[in-house]
mmCIF file of C-alpha atoms in Angstrom:
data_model
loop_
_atom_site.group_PDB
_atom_site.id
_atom_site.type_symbol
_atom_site.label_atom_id
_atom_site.label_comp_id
_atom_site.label_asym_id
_atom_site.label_seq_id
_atom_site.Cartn_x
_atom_site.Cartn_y
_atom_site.Cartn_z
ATOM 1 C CA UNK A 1 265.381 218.203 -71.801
ATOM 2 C CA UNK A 2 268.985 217.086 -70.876
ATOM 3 C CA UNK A 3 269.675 216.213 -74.522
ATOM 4 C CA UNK A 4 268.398 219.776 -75.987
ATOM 5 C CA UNK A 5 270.353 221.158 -73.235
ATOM 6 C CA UNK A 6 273.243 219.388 -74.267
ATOM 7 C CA UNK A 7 273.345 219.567 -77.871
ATOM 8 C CA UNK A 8 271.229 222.581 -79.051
ATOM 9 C CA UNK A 9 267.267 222.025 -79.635
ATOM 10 C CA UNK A 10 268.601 222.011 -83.387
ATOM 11 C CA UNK A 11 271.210 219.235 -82.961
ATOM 12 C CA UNK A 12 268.560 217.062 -81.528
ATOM 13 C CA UNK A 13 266.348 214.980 -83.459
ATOM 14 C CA UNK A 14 263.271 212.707 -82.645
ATOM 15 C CA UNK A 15 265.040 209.665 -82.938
ATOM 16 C CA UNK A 16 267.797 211.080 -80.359
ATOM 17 C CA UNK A 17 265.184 211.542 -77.684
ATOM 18 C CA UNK A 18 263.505 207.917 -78.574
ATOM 19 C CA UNK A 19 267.102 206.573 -77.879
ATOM 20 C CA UNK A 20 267.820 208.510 -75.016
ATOM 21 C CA UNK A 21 264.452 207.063 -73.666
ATOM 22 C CA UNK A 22 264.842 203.325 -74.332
ATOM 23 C CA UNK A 23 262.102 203.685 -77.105
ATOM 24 C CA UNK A 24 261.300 203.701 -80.692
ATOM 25 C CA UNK A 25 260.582 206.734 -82.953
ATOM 26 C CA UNK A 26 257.077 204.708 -83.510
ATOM 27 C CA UNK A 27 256.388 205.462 -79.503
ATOM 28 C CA UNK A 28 257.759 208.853 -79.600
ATOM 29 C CA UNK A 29 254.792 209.946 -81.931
ATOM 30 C CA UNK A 30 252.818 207.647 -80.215
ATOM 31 C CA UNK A 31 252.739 210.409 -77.335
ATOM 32 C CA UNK A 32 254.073 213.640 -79.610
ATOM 33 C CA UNK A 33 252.861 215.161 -82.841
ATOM 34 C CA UNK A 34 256.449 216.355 -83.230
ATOM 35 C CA UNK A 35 259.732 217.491 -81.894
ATOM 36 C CA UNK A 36 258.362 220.549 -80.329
ATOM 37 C CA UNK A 37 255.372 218.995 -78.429
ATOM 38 C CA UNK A 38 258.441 217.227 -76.410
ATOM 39 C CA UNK A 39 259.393 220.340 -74.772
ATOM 40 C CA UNK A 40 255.680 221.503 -73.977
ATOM 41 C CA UNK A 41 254.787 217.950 -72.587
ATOM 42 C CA UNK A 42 254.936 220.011 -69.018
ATOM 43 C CA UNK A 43 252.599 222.352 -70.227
ATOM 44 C CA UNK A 44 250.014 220.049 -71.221
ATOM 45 C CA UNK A 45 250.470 218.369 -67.545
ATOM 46 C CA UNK A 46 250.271 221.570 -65.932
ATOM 47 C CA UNK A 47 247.039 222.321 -67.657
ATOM 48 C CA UNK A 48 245.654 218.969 -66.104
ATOM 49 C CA UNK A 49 246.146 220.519 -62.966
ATOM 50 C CA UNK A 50 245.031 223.647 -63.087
ATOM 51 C CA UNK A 51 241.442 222.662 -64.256
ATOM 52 C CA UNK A 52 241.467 219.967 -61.463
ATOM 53 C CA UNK A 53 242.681 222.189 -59.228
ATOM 54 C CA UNK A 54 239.890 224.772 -60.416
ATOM 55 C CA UNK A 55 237.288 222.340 -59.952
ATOM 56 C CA UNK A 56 238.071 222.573 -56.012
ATOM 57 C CA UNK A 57 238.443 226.103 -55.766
ATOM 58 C CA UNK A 58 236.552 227.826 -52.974
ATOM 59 C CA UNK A 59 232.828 228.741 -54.731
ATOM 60 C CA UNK A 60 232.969 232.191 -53.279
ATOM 61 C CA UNK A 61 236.394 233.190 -54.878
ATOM 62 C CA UNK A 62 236.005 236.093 -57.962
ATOM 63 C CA UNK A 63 237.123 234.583 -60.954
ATOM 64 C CA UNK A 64 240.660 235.729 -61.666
ATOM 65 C CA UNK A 65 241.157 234.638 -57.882
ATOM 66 C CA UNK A 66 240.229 231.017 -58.234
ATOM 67 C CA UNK A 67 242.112 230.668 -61.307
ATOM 68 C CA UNK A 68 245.519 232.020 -60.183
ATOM 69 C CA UNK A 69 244.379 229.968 -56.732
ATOM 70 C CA UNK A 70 244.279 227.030 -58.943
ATOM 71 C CA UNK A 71 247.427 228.396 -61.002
ATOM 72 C CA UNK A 72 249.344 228.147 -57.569
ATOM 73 C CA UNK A 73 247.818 225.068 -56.639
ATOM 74 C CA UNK A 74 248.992 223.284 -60.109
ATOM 75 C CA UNK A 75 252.673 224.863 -60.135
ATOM 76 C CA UNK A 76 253.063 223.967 -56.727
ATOM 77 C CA UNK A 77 255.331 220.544 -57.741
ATOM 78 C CA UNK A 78 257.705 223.286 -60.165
ATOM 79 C CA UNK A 79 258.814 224.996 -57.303
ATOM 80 C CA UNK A 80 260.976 222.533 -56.191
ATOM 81 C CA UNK A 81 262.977 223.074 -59.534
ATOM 82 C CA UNK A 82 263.880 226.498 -60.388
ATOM 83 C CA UNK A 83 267.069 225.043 -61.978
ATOM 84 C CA UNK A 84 264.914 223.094 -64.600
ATOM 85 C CA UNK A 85 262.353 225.852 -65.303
ATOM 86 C CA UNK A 86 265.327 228.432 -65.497
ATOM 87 C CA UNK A 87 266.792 226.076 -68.428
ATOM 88 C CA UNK A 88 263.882 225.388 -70.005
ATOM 89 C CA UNK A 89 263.159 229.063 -70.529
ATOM 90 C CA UNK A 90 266.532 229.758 -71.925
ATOM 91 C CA UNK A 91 265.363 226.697 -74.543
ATOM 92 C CA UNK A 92 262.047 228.168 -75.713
ATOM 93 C CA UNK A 93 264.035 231.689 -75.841
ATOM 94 C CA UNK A 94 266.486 230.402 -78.325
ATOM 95 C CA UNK A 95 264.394 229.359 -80.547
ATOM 96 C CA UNK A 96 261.355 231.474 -82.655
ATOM 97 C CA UNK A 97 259.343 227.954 -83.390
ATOM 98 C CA UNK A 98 259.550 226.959 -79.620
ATOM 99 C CA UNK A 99 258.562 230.563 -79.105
ATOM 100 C CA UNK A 100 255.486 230.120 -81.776
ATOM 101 C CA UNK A 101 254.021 226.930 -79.403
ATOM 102 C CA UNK A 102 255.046 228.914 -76.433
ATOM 103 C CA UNK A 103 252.475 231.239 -77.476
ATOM 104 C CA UNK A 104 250.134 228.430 -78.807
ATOM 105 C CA UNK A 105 250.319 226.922 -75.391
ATOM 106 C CA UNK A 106 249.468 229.791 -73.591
ATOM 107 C CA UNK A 107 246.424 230.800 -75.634
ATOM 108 C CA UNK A 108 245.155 226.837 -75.458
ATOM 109 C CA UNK A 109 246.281 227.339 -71.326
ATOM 110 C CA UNK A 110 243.536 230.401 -71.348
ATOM 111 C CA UNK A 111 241.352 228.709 -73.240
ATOM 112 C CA UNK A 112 241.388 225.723 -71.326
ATOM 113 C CA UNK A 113 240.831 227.969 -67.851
ATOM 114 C CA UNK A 114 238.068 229.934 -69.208
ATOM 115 C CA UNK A 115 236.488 226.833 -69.890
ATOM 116 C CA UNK A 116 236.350 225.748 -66.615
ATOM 117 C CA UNK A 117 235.747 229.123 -65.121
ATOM 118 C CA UNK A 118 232.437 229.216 -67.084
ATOM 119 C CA UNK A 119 231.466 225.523 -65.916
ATOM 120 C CA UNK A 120 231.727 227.172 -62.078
ATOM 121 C CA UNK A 121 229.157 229.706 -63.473
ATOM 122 C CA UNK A 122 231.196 232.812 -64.525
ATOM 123 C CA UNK A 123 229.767 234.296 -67.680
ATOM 124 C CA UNK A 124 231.344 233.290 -70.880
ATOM 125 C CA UNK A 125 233.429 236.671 -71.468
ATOM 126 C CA UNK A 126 234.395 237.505 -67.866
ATOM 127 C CA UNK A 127 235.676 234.080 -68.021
ATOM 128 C CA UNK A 128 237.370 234.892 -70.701
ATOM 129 C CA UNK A 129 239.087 237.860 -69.799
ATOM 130 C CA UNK A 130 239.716 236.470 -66.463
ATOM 131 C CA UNK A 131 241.766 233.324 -67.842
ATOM 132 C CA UNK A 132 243.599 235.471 -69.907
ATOM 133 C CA UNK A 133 244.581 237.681 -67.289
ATOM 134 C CA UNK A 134 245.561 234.339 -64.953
ATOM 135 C CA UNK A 135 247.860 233.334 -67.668
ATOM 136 C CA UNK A 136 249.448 236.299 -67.840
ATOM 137 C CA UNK A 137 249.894 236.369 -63.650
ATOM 138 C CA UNK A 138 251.640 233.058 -63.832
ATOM 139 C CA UNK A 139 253.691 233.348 -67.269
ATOM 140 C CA UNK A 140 255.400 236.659 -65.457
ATOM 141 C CA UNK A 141 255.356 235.292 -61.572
ATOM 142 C CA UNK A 142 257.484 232.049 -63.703
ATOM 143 C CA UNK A 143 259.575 234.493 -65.039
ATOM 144 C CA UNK A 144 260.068 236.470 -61.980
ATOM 145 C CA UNK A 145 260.944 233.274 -60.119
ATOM 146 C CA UNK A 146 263.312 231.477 -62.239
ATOM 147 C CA UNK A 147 265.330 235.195 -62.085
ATOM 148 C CA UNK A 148 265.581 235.288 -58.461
ATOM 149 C CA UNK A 149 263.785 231.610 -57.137
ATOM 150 C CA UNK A 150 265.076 232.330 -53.191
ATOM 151 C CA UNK A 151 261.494 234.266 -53.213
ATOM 152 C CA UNK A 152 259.538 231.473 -53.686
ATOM 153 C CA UNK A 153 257.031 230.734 -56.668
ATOM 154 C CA UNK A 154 253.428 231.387 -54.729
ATOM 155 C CA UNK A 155 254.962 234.815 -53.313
ATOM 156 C CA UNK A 156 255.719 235.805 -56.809
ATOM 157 C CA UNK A 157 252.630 234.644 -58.176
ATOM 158 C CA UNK A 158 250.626 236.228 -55.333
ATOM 159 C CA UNK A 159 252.742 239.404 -56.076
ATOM 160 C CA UNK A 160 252.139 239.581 -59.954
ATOM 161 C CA UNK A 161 248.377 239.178 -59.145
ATOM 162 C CA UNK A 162 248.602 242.288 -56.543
ATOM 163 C CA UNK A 163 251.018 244.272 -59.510
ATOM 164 C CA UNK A 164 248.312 243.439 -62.692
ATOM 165 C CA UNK A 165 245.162 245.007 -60.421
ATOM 166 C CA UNK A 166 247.505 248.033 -59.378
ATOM 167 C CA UNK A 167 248.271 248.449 -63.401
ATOM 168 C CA UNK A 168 244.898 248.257 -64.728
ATOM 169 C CA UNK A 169 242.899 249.986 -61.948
ATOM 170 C CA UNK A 170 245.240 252.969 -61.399
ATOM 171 C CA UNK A 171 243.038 254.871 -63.505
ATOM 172 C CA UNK A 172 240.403 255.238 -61.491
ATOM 173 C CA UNK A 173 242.640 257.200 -59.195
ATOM 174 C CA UNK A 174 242.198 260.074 -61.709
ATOM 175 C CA UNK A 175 238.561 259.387 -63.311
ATOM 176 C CA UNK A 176 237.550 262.449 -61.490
ATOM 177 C CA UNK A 177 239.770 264.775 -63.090
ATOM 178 C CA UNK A 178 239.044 263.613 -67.000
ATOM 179 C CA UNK A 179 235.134 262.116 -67.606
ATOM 180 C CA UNK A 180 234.940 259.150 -64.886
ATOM 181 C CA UNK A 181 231.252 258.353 -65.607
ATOM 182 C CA UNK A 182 228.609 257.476 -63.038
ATOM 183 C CA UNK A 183 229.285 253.373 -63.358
ATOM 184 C CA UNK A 184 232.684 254.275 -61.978
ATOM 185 C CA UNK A 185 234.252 253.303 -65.715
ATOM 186 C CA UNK A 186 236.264 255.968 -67.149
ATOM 187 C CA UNK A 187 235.001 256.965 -70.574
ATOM 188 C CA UNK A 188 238.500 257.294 -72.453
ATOM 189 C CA UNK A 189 237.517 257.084 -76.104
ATOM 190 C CA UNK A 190 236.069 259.427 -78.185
ATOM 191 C CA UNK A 191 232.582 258.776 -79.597
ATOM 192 C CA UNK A 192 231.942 257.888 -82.958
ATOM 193 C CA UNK A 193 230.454 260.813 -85.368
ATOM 194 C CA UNK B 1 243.791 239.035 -99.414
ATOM 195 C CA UNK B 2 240.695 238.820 -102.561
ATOM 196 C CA UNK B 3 243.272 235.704 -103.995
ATOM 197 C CA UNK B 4 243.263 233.969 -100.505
ATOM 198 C CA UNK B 5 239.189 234.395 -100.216
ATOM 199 C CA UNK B 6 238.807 233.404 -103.900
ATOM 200 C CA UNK B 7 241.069 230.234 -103.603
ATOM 201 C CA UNK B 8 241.754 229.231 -99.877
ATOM 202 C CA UNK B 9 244.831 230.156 -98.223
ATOM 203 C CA UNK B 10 246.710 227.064 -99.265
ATOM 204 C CA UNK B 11 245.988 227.441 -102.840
ATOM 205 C CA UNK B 12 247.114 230.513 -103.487
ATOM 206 C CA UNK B 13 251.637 230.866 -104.168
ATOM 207 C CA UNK B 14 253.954 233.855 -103.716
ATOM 208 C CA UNK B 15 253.893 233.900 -107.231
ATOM 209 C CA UNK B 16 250.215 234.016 -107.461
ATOM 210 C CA UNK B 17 250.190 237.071 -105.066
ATOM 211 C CA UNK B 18 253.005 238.797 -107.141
ATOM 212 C CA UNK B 19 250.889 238.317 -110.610
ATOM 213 C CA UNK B 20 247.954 239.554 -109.497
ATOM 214 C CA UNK B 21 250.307 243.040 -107.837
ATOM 215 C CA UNK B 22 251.890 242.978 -111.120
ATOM 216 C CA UNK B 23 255.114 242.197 -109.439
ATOM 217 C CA UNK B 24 258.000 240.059 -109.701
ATOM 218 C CA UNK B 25 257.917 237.234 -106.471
ATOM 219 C CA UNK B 26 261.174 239.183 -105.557
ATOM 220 C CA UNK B 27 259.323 242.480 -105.311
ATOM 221 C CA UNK B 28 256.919 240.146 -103.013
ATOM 222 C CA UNK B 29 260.080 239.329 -100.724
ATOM 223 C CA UNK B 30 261.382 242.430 -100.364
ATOM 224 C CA UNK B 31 258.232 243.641 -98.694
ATOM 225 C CA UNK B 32 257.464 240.014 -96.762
ATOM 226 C CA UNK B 33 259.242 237.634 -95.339
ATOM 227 C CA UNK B 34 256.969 234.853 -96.295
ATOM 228 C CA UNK B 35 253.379 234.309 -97.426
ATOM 229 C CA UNK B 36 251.757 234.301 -94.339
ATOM 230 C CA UNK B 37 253.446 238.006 -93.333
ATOM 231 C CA UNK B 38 251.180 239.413 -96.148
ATOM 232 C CA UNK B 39 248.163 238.518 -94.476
ATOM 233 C CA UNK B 40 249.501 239.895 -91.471
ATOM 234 C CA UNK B 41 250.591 243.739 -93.206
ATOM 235 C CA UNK B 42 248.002 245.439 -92.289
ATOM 236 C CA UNK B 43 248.711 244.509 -88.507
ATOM 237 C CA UNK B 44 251.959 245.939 -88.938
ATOM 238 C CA UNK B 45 250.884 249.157 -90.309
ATOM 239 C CA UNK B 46 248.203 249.104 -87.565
ATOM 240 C CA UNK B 47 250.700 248.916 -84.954
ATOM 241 C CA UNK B 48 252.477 251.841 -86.244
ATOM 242 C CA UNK B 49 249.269 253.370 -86.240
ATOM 243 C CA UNK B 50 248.623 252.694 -82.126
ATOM 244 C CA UNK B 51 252.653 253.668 -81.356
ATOM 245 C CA UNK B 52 251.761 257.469 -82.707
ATOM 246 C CA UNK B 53 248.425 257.481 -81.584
ATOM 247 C CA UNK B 54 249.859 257.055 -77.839
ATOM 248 C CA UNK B 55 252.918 259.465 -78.244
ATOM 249 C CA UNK B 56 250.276 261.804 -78.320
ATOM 250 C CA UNK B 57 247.681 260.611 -76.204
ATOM 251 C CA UNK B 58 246.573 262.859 -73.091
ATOM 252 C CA UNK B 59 249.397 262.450 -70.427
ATOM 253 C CA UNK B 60 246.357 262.564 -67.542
ATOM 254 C CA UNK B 61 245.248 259.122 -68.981
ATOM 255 C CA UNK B 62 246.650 256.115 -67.100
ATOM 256 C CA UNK B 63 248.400 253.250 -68.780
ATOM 257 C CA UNK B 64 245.216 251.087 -69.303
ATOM 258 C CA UNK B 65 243.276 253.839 -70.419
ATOM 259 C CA UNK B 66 245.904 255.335 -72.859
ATOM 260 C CA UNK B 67 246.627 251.647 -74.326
ATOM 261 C CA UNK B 68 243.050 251.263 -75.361
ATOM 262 C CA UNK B 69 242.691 254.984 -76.779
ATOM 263 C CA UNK B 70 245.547 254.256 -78.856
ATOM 264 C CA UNK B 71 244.032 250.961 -80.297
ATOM 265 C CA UNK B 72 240.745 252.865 -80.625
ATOM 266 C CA UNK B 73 242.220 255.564 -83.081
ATOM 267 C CA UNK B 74 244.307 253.917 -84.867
ATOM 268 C CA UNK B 75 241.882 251.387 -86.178
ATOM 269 C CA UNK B 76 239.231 253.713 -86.553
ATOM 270 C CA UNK B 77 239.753 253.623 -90.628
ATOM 271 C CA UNK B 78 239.203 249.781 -89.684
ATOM 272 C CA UNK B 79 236.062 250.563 -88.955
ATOM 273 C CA UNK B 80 234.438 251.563 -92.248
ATOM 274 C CA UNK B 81 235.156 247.685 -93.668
ATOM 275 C CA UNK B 82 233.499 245.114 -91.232
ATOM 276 C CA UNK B 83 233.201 242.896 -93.835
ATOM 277 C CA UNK B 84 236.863 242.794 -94.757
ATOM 278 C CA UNK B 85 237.654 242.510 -91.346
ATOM 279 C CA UNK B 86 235.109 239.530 -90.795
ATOM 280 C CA UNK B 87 236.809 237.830 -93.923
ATOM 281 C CA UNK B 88 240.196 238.471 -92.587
ATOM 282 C CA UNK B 89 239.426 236.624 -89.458
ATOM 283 C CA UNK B 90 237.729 233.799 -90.656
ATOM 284 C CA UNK B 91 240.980 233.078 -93.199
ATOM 285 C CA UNK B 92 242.996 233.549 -89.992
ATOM 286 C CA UNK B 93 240.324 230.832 -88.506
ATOM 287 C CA UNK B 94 240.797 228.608 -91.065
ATOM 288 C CA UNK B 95 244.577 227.742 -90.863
ATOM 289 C CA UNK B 96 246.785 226.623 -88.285
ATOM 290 C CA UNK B 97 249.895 228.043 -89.326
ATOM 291 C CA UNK B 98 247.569 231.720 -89.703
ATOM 292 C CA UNK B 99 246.953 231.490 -86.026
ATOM 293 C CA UNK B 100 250.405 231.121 -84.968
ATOM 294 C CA UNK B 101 251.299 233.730 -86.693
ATOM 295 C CA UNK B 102 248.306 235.934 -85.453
ATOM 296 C CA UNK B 103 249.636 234.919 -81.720
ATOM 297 C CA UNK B 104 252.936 236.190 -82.439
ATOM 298 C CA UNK B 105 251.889 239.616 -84.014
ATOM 299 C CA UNK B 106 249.731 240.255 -80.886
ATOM 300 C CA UNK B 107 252.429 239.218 -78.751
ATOM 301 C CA UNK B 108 254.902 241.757 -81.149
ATOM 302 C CA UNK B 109 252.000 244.475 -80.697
ATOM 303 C CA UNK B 110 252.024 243.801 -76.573
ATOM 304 C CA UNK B 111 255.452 244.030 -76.427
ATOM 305 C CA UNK B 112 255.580 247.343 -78.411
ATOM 306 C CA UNK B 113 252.659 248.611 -76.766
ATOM 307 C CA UNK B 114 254.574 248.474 -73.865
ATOM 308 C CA UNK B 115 257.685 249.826 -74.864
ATOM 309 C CA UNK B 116 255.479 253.038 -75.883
ATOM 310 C CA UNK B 117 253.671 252.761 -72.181
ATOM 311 C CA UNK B 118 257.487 252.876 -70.333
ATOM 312 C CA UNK B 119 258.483 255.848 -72.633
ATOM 313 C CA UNK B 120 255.386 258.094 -71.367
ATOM 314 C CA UNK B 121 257.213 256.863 -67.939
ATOM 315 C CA UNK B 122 255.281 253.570 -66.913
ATOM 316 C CA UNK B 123 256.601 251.260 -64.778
ATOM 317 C CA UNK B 124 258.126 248.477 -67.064
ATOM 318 C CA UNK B 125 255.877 245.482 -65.221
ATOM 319 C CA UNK B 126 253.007 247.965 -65.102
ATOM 320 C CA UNK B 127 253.382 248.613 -69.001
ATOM 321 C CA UNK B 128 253.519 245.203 -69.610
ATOM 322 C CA UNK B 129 250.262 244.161 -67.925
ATOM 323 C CA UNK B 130 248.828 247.320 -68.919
ATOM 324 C CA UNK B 131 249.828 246.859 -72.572
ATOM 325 C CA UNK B 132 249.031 243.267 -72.221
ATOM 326 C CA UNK B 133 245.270 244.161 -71.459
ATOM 327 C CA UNK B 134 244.873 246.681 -74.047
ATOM 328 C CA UNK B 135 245.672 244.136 -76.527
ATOM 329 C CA UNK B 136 242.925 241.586 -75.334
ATOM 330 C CA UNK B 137 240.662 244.853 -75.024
ATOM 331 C CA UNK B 138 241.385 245.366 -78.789
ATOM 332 C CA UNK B 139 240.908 242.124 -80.110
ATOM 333 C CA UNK B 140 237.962 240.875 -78.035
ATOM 334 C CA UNK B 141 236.471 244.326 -79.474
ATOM 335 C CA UNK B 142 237.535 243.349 -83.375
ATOM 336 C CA UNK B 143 235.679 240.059 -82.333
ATOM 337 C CA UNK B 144 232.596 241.617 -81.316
ATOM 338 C CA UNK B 145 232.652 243.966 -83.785
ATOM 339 C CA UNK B 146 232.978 241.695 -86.900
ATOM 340 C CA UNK B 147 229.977 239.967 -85.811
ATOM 341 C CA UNK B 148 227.851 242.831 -84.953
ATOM 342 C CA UNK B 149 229.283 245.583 -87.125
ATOM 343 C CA UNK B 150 226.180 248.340 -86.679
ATOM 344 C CA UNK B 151 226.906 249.042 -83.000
ATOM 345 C CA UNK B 152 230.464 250.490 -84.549
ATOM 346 C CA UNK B 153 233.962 249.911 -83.171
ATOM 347 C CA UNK B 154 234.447 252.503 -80.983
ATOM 348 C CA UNK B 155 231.318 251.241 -78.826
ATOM 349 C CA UNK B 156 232.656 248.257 -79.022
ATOM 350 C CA UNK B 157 236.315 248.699 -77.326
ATOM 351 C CA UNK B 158 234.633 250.822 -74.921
ATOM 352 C CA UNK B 159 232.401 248.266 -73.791
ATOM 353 C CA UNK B 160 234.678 245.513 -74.009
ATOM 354 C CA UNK B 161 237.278 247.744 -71.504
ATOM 355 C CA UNK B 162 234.264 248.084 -69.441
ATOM 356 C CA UNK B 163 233.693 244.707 -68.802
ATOM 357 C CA UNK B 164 237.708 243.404 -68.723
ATOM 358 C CA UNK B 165 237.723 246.245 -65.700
ATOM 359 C CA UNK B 166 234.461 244.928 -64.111
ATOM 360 C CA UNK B 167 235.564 240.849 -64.740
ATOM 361 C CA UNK B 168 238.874 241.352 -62.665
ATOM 362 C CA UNK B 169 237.635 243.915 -60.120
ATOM 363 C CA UNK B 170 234.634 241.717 -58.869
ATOM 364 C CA UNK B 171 236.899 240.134 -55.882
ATOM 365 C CA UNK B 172 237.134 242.931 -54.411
ATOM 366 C CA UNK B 173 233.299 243.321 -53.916
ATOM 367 C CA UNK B 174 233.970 240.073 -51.887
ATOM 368 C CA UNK B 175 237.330 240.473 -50.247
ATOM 369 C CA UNK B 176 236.327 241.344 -46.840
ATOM 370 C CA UNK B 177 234.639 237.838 -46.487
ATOM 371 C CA UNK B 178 237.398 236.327 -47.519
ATOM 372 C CA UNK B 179 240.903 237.249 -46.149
ATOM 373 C CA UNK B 180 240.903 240.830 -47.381
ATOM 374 C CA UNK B 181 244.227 242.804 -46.144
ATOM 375 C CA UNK B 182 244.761 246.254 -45.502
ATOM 376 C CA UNK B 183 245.971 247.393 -48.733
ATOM 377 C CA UNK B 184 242.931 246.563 -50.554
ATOM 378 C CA UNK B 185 244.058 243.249 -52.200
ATOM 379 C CA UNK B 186 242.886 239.754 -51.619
ATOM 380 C CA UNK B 187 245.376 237.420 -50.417
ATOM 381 C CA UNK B 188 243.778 234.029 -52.543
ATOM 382 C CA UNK B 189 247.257 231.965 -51.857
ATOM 383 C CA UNK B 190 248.276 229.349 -49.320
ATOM 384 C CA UNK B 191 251.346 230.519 -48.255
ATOM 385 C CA UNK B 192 254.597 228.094 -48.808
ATOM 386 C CA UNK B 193 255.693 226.077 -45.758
#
């Protein structure tokens, strides 16, 4: 991280980083496919510890609680270093194929979660949607954070989480005036001939 | 797209594409930027489909709500060609670089999605959640869809907007054993020391 912040991600190549680290190129790709894998070597930890920390969350939780529970749990350690998650940002934000993993992280991050969310007994598409919508409560609490960090990281994640269920449920508020149905679901689309 | 299913995506060259469109490959490039944006056109066209679809959507509907009846009329042409659309995804399946690309477009359609969302006056974090969910909505629906084509799309967003709603609302069903506060949200986080 030093060295792409110091050159460029560009400027930097794999046998840069192997120097940098007292090893060879042969042991870089012993523990990277490539370059990019370098920069989302956090990632893959913090994955680690969101399924373990999943694995202890409180059985009577919902599922998109537990998950940003174990979310919290996991990023706990990062909040010590808004500095470093600030700069690492900037990084993946200058550069589209850092942005492409980004992305490929996230979606393997979801993945990952909804695994796990299924193995506590959730069914396989509220899991699903529920991982997805974890991801998205930490990925913007992150962002939130590394913008103003004197908040602290669980507040922000505990007030993205409060902020996505305000978003998605504020239709209900006017089901009443256009179709809400009687399974509380607004009917919004219109049926097919 | 018929080239790609005949030959594999990997087979088939710019050139290829541009013989069998009787054009030249720099008639291909000025309409793509690569090979993989061609399997990806008629995402683009679809999101200019959703962005007009919500300018005029009913201004009662909430963000959520609006999101999703965008996405449900603007593919509803999509709907006459399951198979197509099963094919599509299965070539998107089949390659790596196809499903980075994929992340990316439904990252470009969020973030437009959203953009639309603030200009009907949406709170930008609000939009982006909102938009955010749509999106999944959308493509969870496309997924059901493609392997289930006679209960039609429309059905299928619906229901797949029913259950996103009922997946992340089921806490609250249990927030009053569990730390429940007054406004109605759960509080799931230890707070930092």
């Amino acid at each position: 991280m030093t060295l792409f912040l110091e050159r460029g991600y560009d400027e930097v190549t794999v046998a840069d980083i192997a120097e940098r680290a007292g090893l060879t190129k042969r042991s870089f790709f012993n523990h990277f496919a490539d370059k990019r894998e370098a920069v989302f070597a956090s990632v893959d930890a913090l994955q680690e510890s969101v399924l373990a920390a999943l694995a202890e969350a409180d059985a009577d939780l919902g599922p998109l609680d537990a998950a940003v529970w174990a979310f919290a749990q996991a990023a706990a350690p990062v909040g010590d270093y808004p500095d470093l998650a600030r700069a690492r940002q900037a990084l993946i934000d200058s550069c589209l194929e850092l942005q492409e993993r980004d992305l490929m992280k996230r979606a393997s991050m979801a993945s990952a979660v909804a695994g796990a969310l299924e193995r506590r007994g959730v069914p396989r598409r509220s899991a699903a949607f529920a991982a997805q919508a974890a991801t998205t409560v930490f990925t913007t609490a992150l962002d939130d954070w590394v913008h103003e960090p004197e908040r602290g990281l669980a507040p922000s994640i505990q007030g993205a989480l409060d902020d996505l269920r305000t978003s998605l449920r504020s239709e209900d508020q006017g089901a009443h005036h256009h179709g809400g149905r009687a399974d509380g679901h607004a009917a919004v689309l219109v049926p097919e001939p």
